């Protein structure tokens, strides 16, 4: 499901800002710099980066696979580890009990308990396989129109952040007011004068 | 003005546009765009109406055809406008369906015409074919929005056709 096939949900943007003259070289450098790096072996909770739109395991972009001139087509890959708080709490209690048993009645300081909690958290993170989410991104570089295949605010925040870090360009959302000003350049004053109206009919019971 | 403020202060434009689309679907049924293309406008079995910007009130959601549309029409007469709907567009004989919301005008659950088997080869070919289809729908919707804006700017309020439509519905219901 997504832009490639099936039903699709899209959020639209207009890319603004001045792109460099060596645009496709610039794109190649920046995409490779911000390509997805796996976190399977570590304890990081989240990783975000670009991947091929066709295969999220492909981060080499052989033969500039992101380029379907004039389109720039990318996958945004997000890997996330989530350990339930209840599981951390349970494991932490068990570790505290073990530690107290070893100390023969002497208590644990607050700092000791916090250290144990962090140790438990990292241990659980290491044993948790990250979940992967991939978003499709299509950028028509001839007119600046860009689509992201999601409507989730959280995912859009992650996308906007990665896009700005990668390309140093601005994203203007295609919300009705901004789209209106874009479709009718030169009518800004007239548009700004519009006031909300309704079809209210007095005789409704 | 930042995006959050625009979303708060200019929501009415999206609400009015979606309401106009509903009106068009019931009246003319199609609109000639600036580029000469004719777009048929259809409304599916989902409509959500909410108070116009700056007004208080509750949201009305209706699903299904005739019976529930009467409720939606009553809501229009009470001053509510369309906040979301399932929209069909027929462009060059091909049908596109999508859910639209007035705040963002984002495309949700969009269905494009099927790609004919064997028409395009490889992942890139299929992707380009889909992109072309989505662009067709987006251009049609932008064309409709531009047409609505033209009418809206000519009128002190909503276009006369919409007011007549709402009044007719008042008589009919």
Coordinates of C-alpha atoms in Angstrom, one line a residue:
Chain A
X1 CA 0.0 0.0 0.0
X2 CA 1.2 3.5 -0.7
X3 CA 2.3 5.5 -3.7
X4 CA 3.6 2.4 -5.5
X5 CA 0.4 0.4 -5.2
X6 CA -3.0 0.1 -3.5
X7 CA -4.8 2.9 -1.7
X8 CA -2.6 5.9 -0.9
X9 CA -2.6 8.6 1.8
X10 CA -0.6 11.7 0.9
X11 CA 0.5 14.9 2.5
X12 CA 1.6 17.6 0.0
X13 CA 4.3 20.2 0.4
X14 CA 5.9 22.8 -1.8
X15 CA 9.7 22.8 -1.5
X16 CA 11.0 26.4 -1.3
X17 CA 14.5 27.8 -1.2
X18 CA 17.3 28.0 -3.6
X19 CA 18.8 24.6 -4.7
X20 CA 22.4 24.5 -5.7
X21 CA 23.5 24.6 -9.3
X22 CA 25.0 21.1 -9.2
X23 CA 21.7 19.9 -7.9
X24 CA 21.9 16.1 -8.6
X25 CA 25.5 15.9 -7.3
X26 CA 24.4 17.8 -4.2
X27 CA 21.5 15.4 -3.8
X28 CA 23.7 12.4 -4.2
X29 CA 26.1 13.6 -1.5
X30 CA 23.4 14.6 0.9
X31 CA 21.3 11.4 0.5
X32 CA 24.4 9.2 1.1
X33 CA 25.3 11.3 4.2
X34 CA 21.9 10.9 5.6
X35 CA 21.3 7.3 4.5
X36 CA 19.7 5.0 7.1
X37 CA 22.2 3.2 9.4
X38 CA 20.9 0.0 11.1
X39 CA 20.7 -0.2 14.9
X40 CA 20.1 -3.9 15.1
X41 CA 23.2 -4.6 17.2
X42 CA 23.1 -1.5 19.5
X43 CA 20.8 -0.1 22.2
X44 CA 19.7 3.0 20.4
X45 CA 15.9 3.6 20.6
X46 CA 15.5 5.2 17.2
X47 CA 17.2 5.6 13.8
X48 CA 16.0 7.6 10.8
X49 CA 17.5 7.9 7.3
X50 CA 16.9 7.5 3.6
X51 CA 16.6 4.2 1.8
X52 CA 15.5 3.0 -1.6
X53 CA 11.8 3.5 -2.3
X54 CA 11.7 -0.1 -3.7
X55 CA 13.7 -1.8 -1.0
X56 CA 14.3 -0.5 2.5
X57 CA 17.4 -2.7 2.9
X58 CA 19.1 -0.8 0.0
X59 CA 20.9 2.3 1.3
X60 CA 23.6 2.3 -1.5
X61 CA 21.4 3.8 -4.2
X62 CA 23.3 2.2 -7.0
X63 CA 23.1 4.0 -10.3
X64 CA 21.4 6.9 -8.5
X65 CA 18.3 4.8 -8.1
X66 CA 16.6 7.7 -6.3
X67 CA 16.5 9.6 -9.6
X68 CA 13.6 9.3 -12.0
X69 CA 14.2 12.7 -13.5
X70 CA 12.5 15.1 -12.8
X71 CA 11.4 13.0 -9.7
X72 CA 13.4 12.3 -6.7
X73 CA 12.0 9.1 -5.2
X74 CA 13.1 8.0 -1.7
X75 CA 12.1 5.9 1.2
X76 CA 12.3 7.3 4.7
X77 CA 13.2 4.4 7.0
X78 CA 12.4 4.7 10.7
X79 CA 13.5 1.9 13.1
X80 CA 12.3 2.1 16.6
X81 CA 12.8 0.0 19.7
X82 CA 10.1 0.1 22.3
X83 CA 10.3 -1.6 25.7
X84 CA 7.1 -1.5 27.7
X85 CA 7.4 0.5 30.9
X86 CA 5.7 -2.3 32.8
X87 CA 8.4 -4.8 31.7
X88 CA 11.2 -2.4 32.8
X89 CA 9.5 -2.0 36.2
X90 CA 9.1 -5.7 36.7
X91 CA 12.7 -6.5 35.7
X92 CA 14.0 -3.6 37.9
X93 CA 12.1 -4.9 41.0
X94 CA 13.7 -8.4 40.4
X95 CA 17.2 -6.8 40.1
X96 CA 16.7 -4.7 43.2
X97 CA 15.7 -7.9 45.2
X98 CA 18.8 -9.7 43.9
X99 CA 21.0 -6.8 44.9
X100 CA 19.5 -6.5 48.4
X101 CA 20.0 -10.3 48.9
X102 CA 23.7 -9.9 48.1
X103 CA 24.1 -7.0 50.5
X104 CA 22.7 -8.9 53.5
X105 CA 20.2 -6.4 54.7
X106 CA 22.0 -3.2 53.8
X107 CA 19.8 -0.9 51.8
X108 CA 20.3 0.5 48.3
X109 CA 20.8 4.2 47.8
X110 CA 18.7 6.1 45.3
X111 CA 21.6 6.3 42.9
X112 CA 22.1 2.6 43.1
X113 CA 18.5 2.0 42.2
X114 CA 18.7 4.4 39.3
X115 CA 21.8 2.7 38.0
X116 CA 20.1 -0.7 38.2
X117 CA 17.1 0.7 36.3
X118 CA 19.3 2.0 33.5
X119 CA 21.1 -1.3 33.3
X120 CA 17.8 -3.1 33.0
X121 CA 16.5 -0.7 30.4
X122 CA 19.7 -1.1 28.2
X123 CA 19.6 -4.8 28.6
X124 CA 16.0 -5.0 27.5
X125 CA 16.7 -2.6 24.6
X126 CA 19.6 -4.8 23.4
X127 CA 17.3 -7.8 23.3
X128 CA 14.5 -6.0 21.5
X129 CA 14.3 -6.2 17.7
X130 CA 13.5 -2.7 16.3
X131 CA 10.3 -2.3 14.4
X132 CA 10.6 -0.7 10.9
X133 CA 8.4 1.8 9.2
X134 CA 9.0 3.1 5.7
X135 CA 7.5 6.2 4.2
X136 CA 7.5 6.8 0.4
X137 CA 8.6 10.3 -0.6
X138 CA 8.2 11.7 -4.2
X139 CA 9.7 15.1 -5.0
X140 CA 9.0 16.6 -8.4
X141 CA 12.0 18.8 -8.8
X142 CA 10.7 20.6 -11.8
X143 CA 7.8 22.3 -9.9
X144 CA 8.7 21.8 -6.3
X145 CA 5.7 19.6 -5.4
X146 CA 6.5 17.0 -2.9
X147 CA 4.4 14.1 -1.5
X148 CA 4.9 12.0 1.6
X149 CA 2.7 8.9 2.0
X150 CA 1.4 9.5 5.4
X151 CA -1.0 11.8 7.3
X152 CA 0.5 11.0 10.8
X153 CA 1.6 14.2 12.5
X154 CA 4.4 12.4 14.3
X155 CA 5.7 10.8 11.1
X156 CA 5.5 14.1 9.3
X157 CA 7.6 15.8 12.0
X158 CA 10.3 13.1 11.6
X159 CA 10.1 13.6 7.8
X160 CA 10.3 17.4 7.9
X161 CA 13.3 17.2 10.2
X162 CA 15.2 14.7 8.1
X163 CA 14.4 16.6 4.9
X164 CA 15.7 19.9 6.2
X165 CA 18.8 18.4 7.7
X166 CA 19.5 16.7 4.3
X167 CA 18.7 19.4 1.8
X168 CA 18.8 22.7 3.7
X169 CA 15.5 23.6 1.9
X170 CA 12.1 24.7 3.4
X171 CA 8.9 22.7 3.2
X172 CA 5.7 24.7 2.9
X173 CA 2.6 22.5 3.6
X174 CA -0.1 22.7 1.0
X175 CA -2.9 23.7 3.4
X176 CA -5.8 25.5 1.7
X177 CA -4.7 29.0 2.5
X178 CA -1.2 28.6 1.3
X179 CA -2.3 26.6 -1.7
X180 CA -4.8 29.4 -2.6
X181 CA -2.0 32.0 -2.6
X182 CA 0.2 29.7 -4.7
X183 CA -2.5 29.0 -7.3
X184 CA -3.4 32.7 -7.5
X185 CA -0.2 34.7 -7.2
X186 CA -1.0 38.4 -7.2
X187 CA -4.4 38.0 -5.4
X188 CA -3.0 37.9 -1.9
X189 CA -4.8 41.1 -0.9
X190 CA -8.1 39.9 -2.2
X191 CA -7.7 36.5 -0.6
X192 CA -6.7 38.1 2.7
X193 CA -9.9 40.2 2.7
X194 CA -12.2 37.1 2.5
X195 CA -14.2 36.5 5.6
X196 CA -15.9 33.2 6.7
X197 CA -19.4 32.7 5.3
X198 CA -22.1 30.1 5.7
X199 CA -25.3 29.0 4.0
X200 CA -27.4 29.6 7.1
X201 CA -31.1 29.6 6.4
X202 CA -33.3 31.4 8.9
X203 CA -36.4 29.2 8.4
X204 CA -34.9 26.0 9.7
X205 CA -37.0 24.5 12.4
Chain B
X1 CA 1.8 34.0 10.1
X2 CA 2.9 30.5 11.0
X3 CA 1.2 27.4 9.8
X4 CA -0.5 26.7 13.1
X5 CA -2.1 30.2 13.1
X6 CA -3.1 29.8 9.5
X7 CA -4.8 26.5 10.3
X8 CA -6.7 28.2 13.0
X9 CA -7.6 31.4 11.3
X10 CA -8.1 30.3 7.7
X11 CA -9.9 26.9 8.0
X12 CA -13.0 28.4 6.5
X13 CA -11.5 28.3 3.0
X14 CA -11.2 24.5 3.1
X15 CA -14.7 24.1 4.6
X16 CA -16.3 26.3 2.0
X17 CA -14.4 24.6 -0.9
X18 CA -15.6 21.1 0.3
X19 CA -19.1 22.4 0.6
X20 CA -18.9 23.8 -2.9
X21 CA -17.8 20.4 -4.2
X22 CA -20.9 18.8 -2.7
X23 CA -23.0 21.5 -4.3
X24 CA -21.4 20.9 -7.7
X25 CA -21.9 17.2 -7.4
X26 CA -25.6 17.7 -6.9
X27 CA -26.1 20.6 -9.4
X28 CA -23.9 20.8 -12.5
X29 CA -22.2 17.5 -11.8
X30 CA -19.1 18.6 -13.7
X31 CA -16.7 21.6 -14.0
X32 CA -14.7 22.8 -16.9
X33 CA -11.2 23.6 -15.7
X34 CA -8.9 26.4 -16.9
X35 CA -7.0 24.0 -19.2
X36 CA -10.3 23.0 -20.9
X37 CA -10.6 19.6 -19.2
X38 CA -14.0 18.5 -17.9
X39 CA -14.0 17.0 -14.4
X40 CA -17.0 15.1 -13.1
X41 CA -17.5 15.6 -9.3
X42 CA -19.1 12.9 -7.2
X43 CA -19.6 12.7 -3.5
X44 CA -19.4 9.3 -1.9
X45 CA -21.2 7.9 1.1
X46 CA -19.4 9.9 3.8
X47 CA -19.9 13.5 4.8
X48 CA -18.7 15.2 8.0
X49 CA -20.1 18.7 8.8
X50 CA -18.9 21.0 11.5
X51 CA -19.7 24.6 12.6
X52 CA -18.3 27.3 10.4
X53 CA -15.2 29.0 11.6
X54 CA -15.9 31.1 14.7
X55 CA -19.2 29.3 15.4
X56 CA -20.0 26.9 18.2
X57 CA -21.8 23.6 17.8
X58 CA -21.4 19.9 17.3
X59 CA -20.0 17.9 14.4
X60 CA -22.4 15.9 12.3
X61 CA -21.2 12.7 10.6
X62 CA -23.4 11.0 8.0
X63 CA -22.8 7.8 6.1
X64 CA -24.8 6.1 3.4
X65 CA -26.9 7.8 0.7
X66 CA -30.3 9.3 0.7
X67 CA -31.6 9.1 4.2
X68 CA -28.5 10.5 5.9
X69 CA -28.0 13.2 3.3
X70 CA -31.2 14.8 4.6
X71 CA -29.5 15.2 7.9
X72 CA -26.5 16.7 6.3
X73 CA -28.7 19.2 4.4
X74 CA -30.3 20.3 7.6
X75 CA -26.9 20.9 9.1
X76 CA -26.0 23.1 6.1
X77 CA -29.1 25.2 6.7
X78 CA -28.1 25.5 10.3
X79 CA -24.8 27.1 9.3
X80 CA -22.5 24.1 9.3
X81 CA -20.1 23.4 6.5
X82 CA -18.4 20.3 5.2
X83 CA -15.3 19.4 7.1
X84 CA -14.6 16.1 5.4
X85 CA -16.0 14.0 2.5
X86 CA -15.4 11.0 0.2
X87 CA -14.9 12.6 -3.2
X88 CA -14.9 11.0 -6.6
X89 CA -13.3 12.7 -9.6
X90 CA -13.7 11.5 -13.2
X91 CA -11.0 12.9 -15.4
X92 CA -10.6 11.8 -19.0
X93 CA -13.0 9.0 -18.3
X94 CA -11.0 7.6 -15.4
X95 CA -12.3 7.6 -11.9
X96 CA -10.4 8.6 -8.7
X97 CA -11.7 8.4 -5.2
X98 CA -10.2 10.0 -2.1
X99 CA -11.1 11.3 1.3
X100 CA -10.5 15.0 1.8
X101 CA -10.4 17.0 5.0
X102 CA -11.0 20.8 5.0
X103 CA -8.1 21.6 7.3
X104 CA -5.2 20.1 5.4
X105 CA -6.7 19.1 2.0
X106 CA -4.6 16.0 2.4
X107 CA -5.5 13.0 0.2
X108 CA -6.5 10.0 2.3
X109 CA -7.3 6.4 1.1
X110 CA -7.0 7.5 -2.5
X111 CA -7.9 4.9 -5.2
X112 CA -6.6 5.4 -8.7
X113 CA -7.6 3.6 -11.8
X114 CA -5.8 0.3 -12.2
X115 CA -2.6 0.0 -14.2
X116 CA -3.4 -2.2 -17.2
X117 CA -1.4 -5.5 -17.0
X118 CA 1.7 -5.4 -19.1
X119 CA 1.3 -1.7 -19.8
X120 CA 4.4 -0.7 -17.8
X121 CA 7.4 -2.9 -17.0
X122 CA 9.5 -2.9 -13.9
X123 CA 9.2 -1.2 -10.6
X124 CA 10.2 2.2 -12.0
X125 CA 7.7 2.0 -14.8
X126 CA 4.9 1.1 -12.4
X127 CA 5.9 3.8 -10.0
X128 CA 5.9 6.4 -12.8
X129 CA 2.5 5.3 -13.9
X130 CA 1.1 5.7 -10.4
X131 CA 2.8 9.1 -10.0
X132 CA 1.2 10.2 -13.3
X133 CA -2.2 9.1 -12.1
X134 CA -1.8 10.8 -8.7
X135 CA -0.7 14.0 -10.5
X136 CA -3.8 13.9 -12.7
X137 CA -6.0 13.8 -9.6
X138 CA -4.0 16.5 -7.8
X139 CA -4.1 18.8 -10.9
X140 CA -7.9 18.2 -11.2
X141 CA -8.4 19.1 -7.5
X142 CA -6.2 22.2 -7.7
X143 CA -8.1 23.2 -10.8
X144 CA -11.4 22.8 -8.9
X145 CA -10.0 24.8 -6.0
X146 CA -8.9 27.6 -8.3
X147 CA -12.3 27.7 -9.9
X148 CA -13.9 27.9 -6.5
X149 CA -11.6 30.7 -5.4
X150 CA -12.4 32.7 -8.5
X151 CA -16.1 32.4 -7.7
X152 CA -15.5 33.2 -4.0
X153 CA -13.6 36.3 -4.8
X154 CA -16.3 37.6 -7.1
X155 CA -18.9 37.3 -4.4
X156 CA -19.4 39.0 -1.1
X157 CA -19.9 35.7 0.7
X158 CA -20.5 32.3 -0.9
X159 CA -21.4 32.1 -4.6
X160 CA -25.0 32.6 -5.5
X161 CA -25.2 29.1 -7.0
X162 CA -24.4 27.7 -3.5
X163 CA -27.0 29.9 -1.8
X164 CA -29.7 28.8 -4.3
X165 CA -28.7 25.2 -3.9
X166 CA -29.0 25.4 -0.1
X167 CA -32.4 27.2 -0.5
X168 CA -33.7 24.5 -2.9
X169 CA -32.7 21.9 -0.4
X170 CA -34.6 23.8 2.3
X171 CA -37.7 23.5 0.1
X172 CA -37.1 19.9 -0.8
X173 CA -36.5 18.8 2.8

